[in-house]
Amino acid sequence: MHTDLARRASLLPQLAHARNPGMALDLDWVASVQANTSAIERRAASLPGRRSVKKDWQAAWLCKAVSLIDLTTLSGDDTPGRVQRLCAKARQPVRADLLAALGMEGLTTGAVCVYHEMVEVAVRALEGSSIPVAAVSTGFPAGLSSYRTRLAEIGDSVAAGAAEIDIVISRRHVLTGNWQALYDETAEMRAACGAAHMKTILATGELGSLRNVARASLVCMMAGADFIKTSTGKESVNATLPVSLVMIRALRDYHARTAFRIGYKPAGGISKAKDALVYLSLMKDELGHPWLQPDLFRFGASSLLGDIERQLEHHLTGAYSAANRHPIG
Amino acid sequence: MTVRDIFNDMSYGPAPESAAEVLEWIASHGGRFGHWIDGGFADLGDRGFTSFNPATGQPLAEVAQGTDASLDVAIAAARRAQPKWAKLSGHQRAKHLYALARLVQKHARLLAVLETLDNGKPIRESRDIDVPLVARHFYYHAGLAQLLASEQPGMAPLGVCGAVIPWNFPLLMLAWKVAPALAAGNTVVLKPAEFTPLTALLFAEISREAGLPKGVLNIVTGDGDTGAALVAHPGVDKIAFTGSTAVGRKIRAATAGSGKALTLELGGKSPYIVFDDADLDSAIEGLVDAIWFNQGQVCCAGSRLLVQEGVAERFHAKLKTRMDGLRLGDPLDKCIDIGAIIDPSQLASITAMVDACREGETYRAACPLPAGCFYPPTLITGLTAASPLMQEEIFGPVLVSMTFRTPAEAVELANNCRYGLAATVWTENINLALDVAPKLKAGVVWVNATNLFDAAAGFGGVRESGFGREGGWEGLLAYLKPAATPKPLKPTLASPAPRAPETPEIDRTAKHYIGGKQARPDGGYSRAIWSPRGKLLGHAGIGNRKDIRNAVEAAHAAKGWARSTAHSRAQILFYIAENLSARAAEFAARLRDLTGKPGEAEVEAAIARLFTYAAWADKFDGAVKSVPIRGVAMAMNEPCGVIAALCPDEAPLLGLISLMAPAIALGNTCVLVPSEPHPLAATDFMQVLECSDLPGGVVNIVTGSHAELAKPLASHMDVDAVWSFSSTPLSALVEREAAGNLKRAWVNHARARDWFGPEGEGRGFLRAATEVKTVWVPYGE
């Protein structure tokens, strides 16, 4: 079992970097973190106007975005059939003729992301593809189930073959400033993940302020997160550029202080190809090339892929495309 | 490169904005433009010169070198058009300005691309910042035109306005000059910068579509000589200039005594203060927008970084990383942060200044530098206040930095500079931000932001950054004057010494009043003051330049006055009035002795005037401007500082009080030279001041010859404003001498003012005694 997990984990690109072991909770550092909301919003608002990629560059960047998507289904009506279909789409995210014309054969999405009950189905459906399966966990999305069951859920999903675990943090610890509790809980969850990589979902839309987002990001990294992720997709506000800027700056500071690279996953609300390009330029400019690879950057998205497919066909034909020309996932 | 290659290296490719439409527009004019005069392009046979694309060095178009003759034609056209334009209702002028705003939006991309081609700034900036601000300026001023008659009754346009604008924001500076001038009912002759004449010409052509009457807007292209000729031309009533401090100083001197209204928006070395509790990453992005916006060729660029010692190392490290990520290149590329320097001469100037710096550590961003007219983003750390680059404007993408320990030291360093245009403060502590902002010598302060502009918010400087505001009602007032035409001012003469003097029983000695004490004149000379009937009324000291020096020093020492509450200042003014009232009969008799006319009315008027400014002291409110951000832009009326005034000769007591009271009501300290022929009312008044709880040094009185004292006062580098209402013709001298430190000068141009009537008091005096500081405070959590 463990050998199998290690084998699957070895397929993950994360191993190119040393894994974040975490560090002792440094409350002085946490307390010193500032995030000026209006300045961050102004910066975010100007970002789309500052960078532009055109023609072949745009096509290549969109292919990159595809390779970074955690293709996701997190619905109460998910069935094995639905998940198998999604996995097929993950293997062949863009029509084969389009990929051939782009010279991008073999492109897959970054991962498939499902609830625990669908993990085994997804693992089977992706066998031989090297596409990892991510499981949302720990009482997703609210994170208010019993602590024992939340921890147990991680172990169950890892046992079922999930190589990545997307945990949700206890928002109440952030809202009450109980950083120690957040740290302890996240560190235990990291331990429960074992070799599987842990993405900590901050649910930024429920944290009240960008300063809280910055501080929570830092505490989760100190507790050993491999990724920090914005949202469950179930909050009323999900990934936004201002939130991303704050989390990315936290990643940069953590890297500067510890030399460990942590990944970033914006989730929810990114549905247009153009938005994906803005995020990519943000990662490139703020953090650099390593953060443009699937081991350090993912999009949590479901409808984004459809828009990218249409844009890629438009790039090749010069004619605007239609949704029905691209197989659904 | 294949798609897969790019997929692997994730580079940015070229993303050029097309120049085709702009080149077509230039070609449609045969690549050559005349001046825009009387609603059309005029070929006056002037020789041409070439405007280049600074990014490529390629010629863009030929424009005409304006001469005296071409200015004559343009100014005559503006003069002809002005009365009719002024007679239009505010609503009719508003409709034209609205049309201009809409047309700027409709031709937005054409204007933006042309601006980038001619200036070298990144297309992002011309597209997302310059052109939208231009449209906003015309919208806002359409509104001002609409409301002008009801909101500013009794005001009239100045006439023909000459505008001379710089190359760093060619179209935006045009908007800043043209919109208020036209809204107020003036017509305009505008001289764009030699390097960047083209968007002005395109704008002029577009203005035809707004139905702008012929002659209302005229553009004369040319170099600095053309600008100087426009400034010197007797046919213009106002000069509005934006540009370097050196040229502004020349313009101040050249227009001295001409009666031309003048506003100057000049250079700067604006401090950018980062406290240790700031959001450092955001402060760094602010710096990118402060010093690498428009290649640093921005008058209000945050070019002087002051960072608190404890975070300096970390801040500089972060900053260097950020600098390395900046992208220099083709300004038309939509993926470029920094474009071309305006001209090889400017590049040479920047290079020479930086290369001459032998101190500190110079860091040049590790980003690829294209060939041509480009300069890398540069940071020089470890400088001190004494370093030339800490004081001198570089006008390029070069940031200089030093550290500070405490908020008080930050303010001290920030103000240790000849300029006073803008300042930026980063801190998460609102107490600190709102404490520091009023202490900074600047016309604009941005808190946790930088380079925010809006038509509703005044922009302009203090000290050698010039005077006057652009934007808001305060900006519009610079294009208006009282509608009434003042009469000429006749000299008031002292009574001559009689053949048979009548001397008093006991000799009375009047001294100067300096620092709250009566002081003998430094020179040791006095002048006998006679009544018209030959009575010796006493002696008045003859002040000299050293008395002025002492008085200005005393006025500075009393700077606590500015921090006293308005309520306390009001109380003291009421008390002065009370004490004057108690001695009303004595003052009336003194005035009768001095002037030979009954003095009761003047004493009554003087008491009333003190009441007026006691009333105003806590009512000359600032404003919160409706700017398009989540936040407030506060227009704060701050005292100018030290005001020096030559008081009216004809109203010995009322004249002095009419100048003193508004000055001190609003927190200034002052040096007053009282009526030259009749100084003894003022010297008596010292005793009133002495017993009225007025702190020493707030009011200083030096008697003497206006002609002698005008120069030391007007040229004094530590005087912030100078007023002259003397009946000696000194307006030209005062304005010329004021050019030294570019202090504000307010002179009578030998015109009379009725000190007893409404024109002897009111908002005009209050505005002269204050500087509007706009403090931008964006907020949000």
mmCIF file of N, CA and C in Angstrom, chain A residues 137-139 143-156 172 185 188-189 192:
data_model
loop_
_atom_site.group_PDB
_atom_site.id
_atom_site.type_symbol
_atom_site.label_atom_id
_atom_site.label_comp_id
_atom_site.label_asym_id
_atom_site.label_seq_id
_atom_site.Cartn_x
_atom_site.Cartn_y
_atom_site.Cartn_z
ATOM 1 N N SER A 137 -11.163 17.450 1.491
ATOM 2 C CA SER A 137 -11.194 16.677 2.720
ATOM 3 C C SER A 137 -11.513 17.537 3.930
ATOM 4 N N THR A 138 -11.435 16.934 5.096
ATOM 5 C CA THR A 138 -11.613 17.577 6.408
ATOM 6 C C THR A 138 -12.922 18.345 6.520
ATOM 7 N N GLY A 139 -13.986 17.657 6.143
ATOM 8 C CA GLY A 139 -15.310 18.272 6.310
ATOM 9 C C GLY A 139 -15.573 19.375 5.314
ATOM 10 N N GLY A 143 -15.747 22.633 7.052
ATOM 11 C CA GLY A 143 -14.713 22.268 8.013
ATOM 12 C C GLY A 143 -15.206 22.248 9.441
ATOM 13 N N LEU A 144 -16.458 21.943 9.637
ATOM 14 C CA LEU A 144 -17.011 21.981 10.986
ATOM 15 C C LEU A 144 -17.479 20.605 11.475
ATOM 16 N N SER A 145 -17.052 19.553 10.779
ATOM 17 C CA SER A 145 -17.314 18.203 11.302
ATOM 18 C C SER A 145 -16.380 17.968 12.487
ATOM 19 N N SER A 146 -16.582 16.849 13.170
ATOM 20 C CA SER A 146 -15.752 16.591 14.355
ATOM 21 C C SER A 146 -14.297 16.473 13.937
ATOM 22 N N TYR A 147 -13.443 16.949 14.816
ATOM 23 C CA TYR A 147 -12.009 16.984 14.507
ATOM 24 C C TYR A 147 -11.520 15.589 14.140
ATOM 25 N N ARG A 148 -12.029 14.582 14.911
ATOM 26 C CA ARG A 148 -11.605 13.201 14.705
ATOM 27 C C ARG A 148 -11.964 12.740 13.285
ATOM 28 N N THR A 149 -13.199 13.031 12.876
ATOM 29 C CA THR A 149 -13.595 12.551 11.544
ATOM 30 C C THR A 149 -12.862 13.323 10.455
ATOM 31 N N ARG A 150 -12.558 14.603 10.730
ATOM 32 C CA ARG A 150 -11.841 15.376 9.706
ATOM 33 C C ARG A 150 -10.455 14.772 9.472
ATOM 34 N N LEU A 151 -9.772 14.441 10.566
ATOM 35 C CA LEU A 151 -8.453 13.822 10.418
ATOM 36 C C LEU A 151 -8.558 12.460 9.758
ATOM 37 N N ALA A 152 -9.579 11.707 10.179
ATOM 38 C CA ALA A 152 -9.748 10.359 9.632
ATOM 39 C C ALA A 152 -10.014 10.412 8.130
ATOM 40 N N GLU A 153 -10.726 11.435 7.724
ATOM 41 C CA GLU A 153 -11.076 11.563 6.309
ATOM 42 C C GLU A 153 -9.820 11.663 5.431
ATOM 43 N N ILE A 154 -8.823 12.371 5.971
ATOM 44 C CA ILE A 154 -7.567 12.492 5.223
ATOM 45 C C ILE A 154 -6.972 11.109 4.991
ATOM 46 N N GLY A 155 -6.869 10.368 6.081
ATOM 47 C CA GLY A 155 -6.279 9.037 5.977
ATOM 48 C C GLY A 155 -7.059 8.156 5.000
ATOM 49 N N ASP A 156 -8.386 8.243 5.066
ATOM 50 C CA ASP A 156 -9.209 7.428 4.159
ATOM 51 C C ASP A 156 -8.916 7.779 2.706
ATOM 52 N N ARG A 172 -12.875 29.855 11.987
ATOM 53 C CA ARG A 172 -13.082 30.498 13.290
ATOM 54 C C ARG A 172 -11.759 30.792 13.991
ATOM 55 N N GLU A 185 -3.718 22.540 14.316
ATOM 56 C CA GLU A 185 -4.660 21.747 13.521
ATOM 57 C C GLU A 185 -4.070 21.435 12.139
ATOM 58 N N GLU A 188 -1.238 18.943 12.296
ATOM 59 C CA GLU A 188 -1.720 17.559 12.451
ATOM 60 C C GLU A 188 -2.275 17.019 11.147
ATOM 61 N N MET A 189 -2.944 17.879 10.423
ATOM 62 C CA MET A 189 -3.486 17.434 9.135
ATOM 63 C C MET A 189 -2.363 17.115 8.164
ATOM 64 N N ALA A 192 -1.157 13.847 8.922
ATOM 65 C CA ALA A 192 -2.097 12.819 8.455
ATOM 66 C C ALA A 192 -1.976 12.583 6.961
#
